[in-house]
Amino acid sequence: DQQVKQNSPSLSVQEGRISILNCDYTNSMFDYFLWYKKYPAEGPTFLISISSIKDKNEDGRFTVFLNKSAKHLSLHIVPSQPGDSAVYFCAASLINTGTASKLTFGTGTRLQVTL
Amino acid sequence: EPEVTQTPSHQVTQMGQEVILRCVPISNHLYFYWYRQILGQKVEFLVSFYNNEISEKSEIFDDQFSVERPDGSNFTLKIRSTKLEDSAMYFCASSGRMQETQYFGPGTRLLVL
């Protein structure tokens, strides 16, 4: 099941610069997308999300962009900080009213922010 | 800030033994989920639960697995007869009425020997 892909397993960025993490999906029925941050031996922590009716959502240093025609989304972190170093997972869902809707995760991108 | 909690944090068991993983979802949430992550792999969906019944289950969630919400606060995952390949981190998640954002617990690391 490769419905959600993160093609870059790792990314290294200098502190203060922009980090751009990418995610591609194949199922055009997905209507909600999320980014999670994960440290080793901890649960995924929700960062930011976007509905398919939007193409951009911003929350502080984090911005998510959605390009539905390309089935692509990206997470921008600016400025990057050392504390941002973690694995970032993209996830997608198809929201069904009246039933619980699962998340389909990508394989993750390990971000390292260097001094 | 409300959070999802899970117990135990670690469990070691022998192959063939039963294990029960426990979760307390965020109190006003309505939708509940179990996921797992085998070391080095992506987070995989196991099962979702709403209105006291399973909404969806993955191929992984075979007859050895079951879920229960016994008392309105806990949400449990039972593995009846564990296999070596069940070794993984198991995450519980819950979401509210709009069910858009799922919030995850810290996970239970299960090791089957």
PDB file of C-alpha atoms in Angstrom:
ATOM      1  CA  ASP A   1       0.000   0.000   0.000  1.00  0.00           C
ATOM      2  CA  GLN A   2       1.884   3.045  -1.286  1.00  0.00           C
ATOM      3  CA  GLN A   3      -0.971   5.524  -1.362  1.00  0.00           C
ATOM      4  CA  VAL A   4       1.090   8.125   0.509  1.00  0.00           C
ATOM      5  CA  LYS A   5       4.773   8.544  -0.257  1.00  0.00           C
ATOM      6  CA  GLN A   6       7.571  10.613   1.167  1.00  0.00           C
ATOM      7  CA  ASN A   7      10.423  10.140  -1.245  1.00  0.00           C
ATOM      8  CA  SER A   8      13.115  11.819   0.842  1.00  0.00           C
ATOM      9  CA  PRO A   9      14.074   9.650   3.801  1.00  0.00           C
ATOM     10  CA  SER A  10      16.216  12.411   5.268  1.00  0.00           C
ATOM     11  CA  LEU A  11      16.857  16.138   5.064  1.00  0.00           C
ATOM     12  CA  SER A  12      19.520  18.301   6.661  1.00  0.00           C
ATOM     13  CA  VAL A  13      18.980  22.060   7.028  1.00  0.00           C
ATOM     14  CA  GLN A  14      20.922  24.795   8.763  1.00  0.00           C
ATOM     15  CA  GLU A  15      19.343  26.568  11.691  1.00  0.00           C
ATOM     16  CA  GLY A  16      17.426  29.639  10.563  1.00  0.00           C
ATOM     17  CA  ARG A  17      16.899  28.378   7.017  1.00  0.00           C
ATOM     18  CA  ILE A  18      13.729  26.967   5.522  1.00  0.00           C
ATOM     19  CA  SER A  19      12.930  23.251   5.712  1.00  0.00           C
ATOM     20  CA  ILE A  20      10.699  21.871   2.981  1.00  0.00           C
ATOM     21  CA  LEU A  21       9.298  18.387   3.391  1.00  0.00           C
ATOM     22  CA  ASN A  22       7.381  16.816   0.543  1.00  0.00           C
ATOM     23  CA  CYS A  23       4.629  14.235   0.280  1.00  0.00           C
ATOM     24  CA  ASP A  24       2.815  12.688  -2.686  1.00  0.00           C
ATOM     25  CA  TYR A  25      -0.400  10.708  -2.705  1.00  0.00           C
ATOM     26  CA  THR A  26      -2.182   8.592  -5.273  1.00  0.00           C
ATOM     27  CA  ASN A  27      -5.752   8.376  -3.976  1.00  0.00           C
ATOM     28  CA  SER A  28      -7.671  11.385  -5.278  1.00  0.00           C
ATOM     29  CA  MET A  29     -10.478  10.637  -2.789  1.00  0.00           C
ATOM     30  CA  PHE A  30      -8.373  11.780   0.172  1.00  0.00           C
ATOM     31  CA  ASP A  31      -9.879  14.991   1.519  1.00  0.00           C
ATOM     32  CA  TYR A  32      -7.853  15.755   4.621  1.00  0.00           C
ATOM     33  CA  PHE A  33      -4.102  15.837   5.101  1.00  0.00           C
ATOM     34  CA  LEU A  34      -2.006  16.106   8.228  1.00  0.00           C
ATOM     35  CA  TRP A  35       1.605  16.417   9.261  1.00  0.00           C
ATOM     36  CA  TYR A  36       2.891  14.739  12.399  1.00  0.00           C
ATOM     37  CA  LYS A  37       6.236  15.060  14.115  1.00  0.00           C
ATOM     38  CA  LYS A  38       7.688  12.050  15.868  1.00  0.00           C
ATOM     39  CA  TYR A  39      10.589  11.519  18.227  1.00  0.00           C
ATOM     40  CA  PRO A  40      11.993   8.012  18.811  1.00  0.00           C
ATOM     41  CA  ALA A  41       9.931   5.910  21.227  1.00  0.00           C
ATOM     42  CA  GLU A  42       7.170   8.532  21.358  1.00  0.00           C
ATOM     43  CA  GLY A  43       3.792   8.848  19.677  1.00  0.00           C
ATOM     44  CA  PRO A  44       3.211  11.065  16.638  1.00  0.00           C
ATOM     45  CA  THR A  45       2.487  14.668  17.603  1.00  0.00           C
ATOM     46  CA  PHE A  46       0.033  16.592  15.444  1.00  0.00           C
ATOM     47  CA  LEU A  47       1.557  19.651  13.776  1.00  0.00           C
ATOM     48  CA  ILE A  48      -0.726  21.061  11.128  1.00  0.00           C
ATOM     49  CA  SER A  49      -3.443  19.968   8.730  1.00  0.00           C
ATOM     50  CA  ILE A  50      -5.219  21.044   5.592  1.00  0.00           C
ATOM     51  CA  SER A  51      -8.561  20.281   4.041  1.00  0.00           C
ATOM     52  CA  SER A  52      -8.777  19.510   0.343  1.00  0.00           C
ATOM     53  CA  ILE A  53     -10.861  22.633  -0.175  1.00  0.00           C
ATOM     54  CA  LYS A  54      -7.844  24.781   0.669  1.00  0.00           C
ATOM     55  CA  ASP A  55      -4.406  25.125  -0.889  1.00  0.00           C
ATOM     56  CA  LYS A  56      -2.564  26.641   2.064  1.00  0.00           C
ATOM     57  CA  ASN A  57      -2.720  26.611   5.829  1.00  0.00           C
ATOM     58  CA  GLU A  58      -0.353  28.464   8.122  1.00  0.00           C
ATOM     59  CA  ASP A  59       0.334  28.132  11.835  1.00  0.00           C
ATOM     60  CA  GLY A  60       3.269  30.079  13.155  1.00  0.00           C
ATOM     61  CA  ARG A  61       6.483  28.756  11.637  1.00  0.00           C
ATOM     62  CA  PHE A  62       4.638  25.924   9.878  1.00  0.00           C
ATOM     63  CA  THR A  63       2.864  26.200   6.538  1.00  0.00           C
ATOM     64  CA  VAL A  64       1.317  23.362   4.574  1.00  0.00           C
ATOM     65  CA  PHE A  65       0.676  23.687   0.859  1.00  0.00           C
ATOM     66  CA  LEU A  66      -1.647  21.411  -1.086  1.00  0.00           C
ATOM     67  CA  ASN A  67      -1.572  20.967  -4.864  1.00  0.00           C
ATOM     68  CA  LYS A  68      -4.513  18.712  -5.654  1.00  0.00           C
ATOM     69  CA  SER A  69      -3.887  18.496  -9.375  1.00  0.00           C
ATOM     70  CA  ALA A  70      -0.379  17.192  -8.700  1.00  0.00           C
ATOM     71  CA  LYS A  71      -1.511  15.174  -5.669  1.00  0.00           C
ATOM     72  CA  HIS A  72       1.300  16.765  -3.719  1.00  0.00           C
ATOM     73  CA  LEU A  73       1.632  18.508  -0.413  1.00  0.00           C
ATOM     74  CA  SER A  74       4.542  20.093   1.344  1.00  0.00           C
ATOM     75  CA  LEU A  75       5.393  21.323   4.811  1.00  0.00           C
ATOM     76  CA  HIS A  76       7.486  24.458   5.151  1.00  0.00           C
ATOM     77  CA  ILE A  77       9.198  25.258   8.428  1.00  0.00           C
ATOM     78  CA  VAL A  78      10.728  28.698   8.661  1.00  0.00           C
ATOM     79  CA  PRO A  79      12.935  29.511  10.396  1.00  0.00           C
ATOM     80  CA  SER A  80      14.134  25.999  11.237  1.00  0.00           C
ATOM     81  CA  GLN A  81      15.276  25.412  14.808  1.00  0.00           C
ATOM     82  CA  PRO A  82      17.379  22.600  16.330  1.00  0.00           C
ATOM     83  CA  GLY A  83      14.301  21.438  18.264  1.00  0.00           C
ATOM     84  CA  ASP A  84      12.613  20.698  14.941  1.00  0.00           C
ATOM     85  CA  SER A  85      14.946  17.743  14.427  1.00  0.00           C
ATOM     86  CA  ALA A  86      12.648  14.695  14.303  1.00  0.00           C
ATOM     87  CA  VAL A  87      10.897  12.388  11.853  1.00  0.00           C
ATOM     88  CA  TYR A  88       8.004  14.027  10.022  1.00  0.00           C
ATOM     89  CA  PHE A  89       5.106  11.956   8.750  1.00  0.00           C
ATOM     90  CA  CYS A  90       2.566  12.998   6.199  1.00  0.00           C
ATOM     91  CA  ALA A  91      -0.867  11.378   6.588  1.00  0.00           C
ATOM     92  CA  ALA A  92      -4.078  11.424   4.594  1.00  0.00           C
ATOM     93  CA  SER A  93      -7.656  10.471   5.247  1.00  0.00           C
ATOM     94  CA  LEU A  94     -11.055  10.284   3.637  1.00  0.00           C
ATOM     95  CA  ILE A  95     -13.484  11.671   6.182  1.00  0.00           C
ATOM     96  CA  ASN A  96     -16.671   9.585   6.412  1.00  0.00           C
ATOM     97  CA  THR A  97     -19.428  11.050   8.555  1.00  0.00           C
ATOM     98  CA  GLY A  98     -20.767   8.518  11.024  1.00  0.00           C
ATOM     99  CA  THR A  99     -17.798   6.182  10.909  1.00  0.00           C
ATOM    100  CA  ALA A 100     -14.207   6.423  12.051  1.00  0.00           C
ATOM    101  CA  SER A 101     -11.844   7.381   9.232  1.00  0.00           C
ATOM    102  CA  LYS A 102      -8.359   5.891   9.234  1.00  0.00           C
ATOM    103  CA  LEU A 103      -5.127   7.712   8.508  1.00  0.00           C
ATOM    104  CA  THR A 104      -2.782   6.458   5.810  1.00  0.00           C
ATOM    105  CA  PHE A 105       0.797   7.418   6.619  1.00  0.00           C
ATOM    106  CA  GLY A 106       3.836   8.066   4.500  1.00  0.00           C
ATOM    107  CA  THR A 107       7.197   6.512   5.344  1.00  0.00           C
ATOM    108  CA  GLY A 108       8.524   9.621   7.040  1.00  0.00           C
ATOM    109  CA  THR A 109      11.359  12.100   6.500  1.00  0.00           C
ATOM    110  CA  ARG A 110      14.040  12.524   9.128  1.00  0.00           C
ATOM    111  CA  LEU A 111      14.831  16.220   9.493  1.00  0.00           C
ATOM    112  CA  GLN A 112      18.070  17.299  11.066  1.00  0.00           C
ATOM    113  CA  VAL A 113      18.541  20.975  11.806  1.00  0.00           C
ATOM    114  CA  THR A 114      22.204  21.803  12.244  1.00  0.00           C
ATOM    115  CA  LEU A 115      23.764  24.742  14.047  1.00  0.00           C
TER     116      LEU A 115
ATOM    117  CA  GLU B   1      -4.088  20.046  27.717  1.00  0.00           C
ATOM    118  CA  PRO B   2      -5.964  16.741  27.347  1.00  0.00           C
ATOM    119  CA  GLU B   3      -3.922  13.856  26.059  1.00  0.00           C
ATOM    120  CA  VAL B   4      -4.194  10.204  25.140  1.00  0.00           C
ATOM    121  CA  THR B   5      -2.500   7.890  27.644  1.00  0.00           C
ATOM    122  CA  GLN B   6      -1.374   4.307  27.173  1.00  0.00           C
ATOM    123  CA  THR B   7      -0.288   1.521  29.504  1.00  0.00           C
ATOM    124  CA  PRO B   8       2.023  -0.240  29.804  1.00  0.00           C
ATOM    125  CA  SER B   9       4.825   1.692  28.131  1.00  0.00           C
ATOM    126  CA  HIS B  10       6.739  -1.554  27.539  1.00  0.00           C
ATOM    127  CA  GLN B  11       5.648  -5.174  27.533  1.00  0.00           C
ATOM    128  CA  VAL B  12       7.734  -8.288  26.987  1.00  0.00           C
ATOM    129  CA  THR B  13       5.864 -11.538  26.423  1.00  0.00           C
ATOM    130  CA  GLN B  14       6.436 -15.071  25.241  1.00  0.00           C
ATOM    131  CA  MET B  15       5.152 -16.218  21.869  1.00  0.00           C
ATOM    132  CA  GLY B  16       1.657 -17.645  22.199  1.00  0.00           C
ATOM    133  CA  GLN B  17       0.748 -15.565  25.252  1.00  0.00           C
ATOM    134  CA  GLU B  18      -2.140 -13.117  25.384  1.00  0.00           C
ATOM    135  CA  VAL B  19      -1.487  -9.406  25.845  1.00  0.00           C
ATOM    136  CA  ILE B  20      -3.838  -6.526  26.523  1.00  0.00           C
ATOM    137  CA  LEU B  21      -2.765  -3.008  25.663  1.00  0.00           C
ATOM    138  CA  ARG B  22      -4.690  -0.229  27.341  1.00  0.00           C
ATOM    139  CA  CYS B  23      -5.515   3.280  26.252  1.00  0.00           C
ATOM    140  CA  VAL B  24      -7.433   6.170  27.774  1.00  0.00           C
ATOM    141  CA  PRO B  25      -8.537   8.434  24.911  1.00  0.00           C
ATOM    142  CA  ILE B  26      -9.248  12.139  25.299  1.00  0.00           C
ATOM    143  CA  SER B  27     -12.439  12.312  27.330  1.00  0.00           C
ATOM    144  CA  ASN B  28     -14.905  13.914  24.913  1.00  0.00           C
ATOM    145  CA  HIS B  29     -13.645  12.117  21.830  1.00  0.00           C
ATOM    146  CA  LEU B  30     -15.891   9.756  19.917  1.00  0.00           C
ATOM    147  CA  TYR B  31     -13.602   7.969  17.468  1.00  0.00           C
ATOM    148  CA  PHE B  32     -10.859   5.590  18.500  1.00  0.00           C
ATOM    149  CA  TYR B  33      -8.028   3.903  16.654  1.00  0.00           C
ATOM    150  CA  TRP B  34      -5.119   1.527  17.003  1.00  0.00           C
ATOM    151  CA  TYR B  35      -2.014   1.770  14.823  1.00  0.00           C
ATOM    152  CA  ARG B  36       1.329   0.038  14.986  1.00  0.00           C
ATOM    153  CA  GLN B  37       4.850   0.759  13.818  1.00  0.00           C
ATOM    154  CA  ILE B  38       7.324  -2.029  13.286  1.00  0.00           C
ATOM    155  CA  LEU B  39      10.879  -0.802  13.818  1.00  0.00           C
ATOM    156  CA  GLY B  40      12.080   1.189  10.820  1.00  0.00           C
ATOM    157  CA  GLN B  41       8.743   1.047   9.018  1.00  0.00           C
ATOM    158  CA  LYS B  42       5.826   3.407   8.652  1.00  0.00           C
ATOM    159  CA  VAL B  43       2.873   3.747  10.985  1.00  0.00           C
ATOM    160  CA  GLU B  44       0.169   1.264   9.928  1.00  0.00           C
ATOM    161  CA  PHE B  45      -3.552   1.360  10.637  1.00  0.00           C
ATOM    162  CA  LEU B  46      -4.983  -1.603  12.546  1.00  0.00           C
ATOM    163  CA  VAL B  47      -8.559  -0.795  13.508  1.00  0.00           C
ATOM    164  CA  SER B  48     -11.014   2.036  14.055  1.00  0.00           C
ATOM    165  CA  PHE B  49     -13.918   2.094  16.489  1.00  0.00           C
ATOM    166  CA  TYR B  50     -17.007   4.271  16.778  1.00  0.00           C
ATOM    167  CA  ASN B  51     -20.350   3.961  18.514  1.00  0.00           C
ATOM    168  CA  ASN B  52     -19.267   0.770  20.281  1.00  0.00           C
ATOM    169  CA  GLU B  53     -18.380  -1.122  17.175  1.00  0.00           C
ATOM    170  CA  ILE B  54     -15.526  -1.582  14.747  1.00  0.00           C
ATOM    171  CA  SER B  55     -15.727   0.828  11.813  1.00  0.00           C
ATOM    172  CA  GLU B  56     -12.888  -0.595   9.786  1.00  0.00           C
ATOM    173  CA  LYS B  57     -10.031  -3.041  10.210  1.00  0.00           C
ATOM    174  CA  SER B  58      -6.924  -3.708   8.197  1.00  0.00           C
ATOM    175  CA  GLU B  59      -5.647  -7.038   6.897  1.00  0.00           C
ATOM    176  CA  ILE B  60      -3.266  -7.130   9.866  1.00  0.00           C
ATOM    177  CA  PHE B  61      -6.206  -7.172  12.282  1.00  0.00           C
ATOM    178  CA  ASP B  62      -7.009 -10.872  12.040  1.00  0.00           C
ATOM    179  CA  ASP B  63      -8.914 -13.132  14.435  1.00  0.00           C
ATOM    180  CA  GLN B  64      -6.097 -12.932  16.979  1.00  0.00           C
ATOM    181  CA  PHE B  65      -6.870  -9.260  17.564  1.00  0.00           C
ATOM    182  CA  SER B  66      -9.840  -7.716  19.327  1.00  0.00           C
ATOM    183  CA  VAL B  67     -10.778  -4.310  20.692  1.00  0.00           C
ATOM    184  CA  GLU B  68     -13.063  -3.272  23.470  1.00  0.00           C
ATOM    185  CA  ARG B  69     -14.295  -0.153  25.188  1.00  0.00           C
ATOM    186  CA  PRO B  70     -15.351  -1.789  28.427  1.00  0.00           C
ATOM    187  CA  ASP B  71     -16.252   1.160  30.616  1.00  0.00           C
ATOM    188  CA  GLY B  72     -16.641   4.362  28.615  1.00  0.00           C
ATOM    189  CA  SER B  73     -13.119   5.563  29.322  1.00  0.00           C
ATOM    190  CA  ASN B  74     -10.687   2.771  28.452  1.00  0.00           C
ATOM    191  CA  PHE B  75     -10.056   1.407  24.979  1.00  0.00           C
ATOM    192  CA  THR B  76      -8.180  -1.880  24.829  1.00  0.00           C
ATOM    193  CA  LEU B  77      -6.412  -3.941  22.192  1.00  0.00           C
ATOM    194  CA  LYS B  78      -6.082  -7.647  22.897  1.00  0.00           C
ATOM    195  CA  ILE B  79      -3.787 -10.002  21.041  1.00  0.00           C
ATOM    196  CA  ARG B  80      -4.879 -13.542  21.922  1.00  0.00           C
ATOM    197  CA  SER B  81      -1.831 -15.540  20.910  1.00  0.00           C
ATOM    198  CA  THR B  82       1.161 -13.357  20.164  1.00  0.00           C
ATOM    199  CA  LYS B  83       3.581 -14.072  17.336  1.00  0.00           C
ATOM    200  CA  LEU B  84       7.157 -12.890  16.897  1.00  0.00           C
ATOM    201  CA  GLU B  85       6.028 -10.547  14.112  1.00  0.00           C
ATOM    202  CA  ASP B  86       3.645  -8.751  16.495  1.00  0.00           C
ATOM    203  CA  SER B  87       6.678  -7.039  18.031  1.00  0.00           C
ATOM    204  CA  ALA B  88       6.143  -3.342  17.357  1.00  0.00           C
ATOM    205  CA  MET B  89       5.143  -0.013  18.874  1.00  0.00           C
ATOM    206  CA  TYR B  90       1.383   0.130  19.259  1.00  0.00           C
ATOM    207  CA  PHE B  91      -0.265   3.544  19.229  1.00  0.00           C
ATOM    208  CA  CYS B  92      -3.752   4.440  20.315  1.00  0.00           C
ATOM    209  CA  ALA B  93      -5.384   7.554  18.860  1.00  0.00           C
ATOM    210  CA  SER B  94      -8.655   9.380  19.282  1.00  0.00           C
ATOM    211  CA  SER B  95     -10.519  12.147  17.502  1.00  0.00           C
ATOM    212  CA  GLY B  96     -13.436  14.404  18.311  1.00  0.00           C
ATOM    213  CA  ARG B  97     -16.833  14.982  16.779  1.00  0.00           C
ATOM    214  CA  MET B  98     -15.425  16.444  13.565  1.00  0.00           C
ATOM    215  CA  GLN B  99     -12.910  13.538  13.539  1.00  0.00           C
ATOM    216  CA  GLU B 100     -10.461  15.425  11.373  1.00  0.00           C
ATOM    217  CA  THR B 101      -7.445  15.400  13.652  1.00  0.00           C
ATOM    218  CA  GLN B 102      -6.327  12.269  15.434  1.00  0.00           C
ATOM    219  CA  TYR B 103      -4.311  12.644  18.608  1.00  0.00           C
ATOM    220  CA  PHE B 104      -1.904   9.875  19.474  1.00  0.00           C
ATOM    221  CA  GLY B 105      -0.779   8.362  22.729  1.00  0.00           C
ATOM    222  CA  PRO B 106       2.884   7.749  23.591  1.00  0.00           C
ATOM    223  CA  GLY B 107       2.711   4.109  22.522  1.00  0.00           C
ATOM    224  CA  THR B 108       3.325   0.673  24.007  1.00  0.00           C
ATOM    225  CA  ARG B 109       6.466  -1.111  22.916  1.00  0.00           C
ATOM    226  CA  LEU B 110       5.614  -4.816  22.619  1.00  0.00           C
ATOM    227  CA  LEU B 111       8.391  -7.378  22.356  1.00  0.00           C
ATOM    228  CA  VAL B 112       7.444 -10.992  21.661  1.00  0.00           C
ATOM    229  CA  LEU B 113      10.164 -13.535  22.412  1.00  0.00           C
TER     230      LEU B 113
END
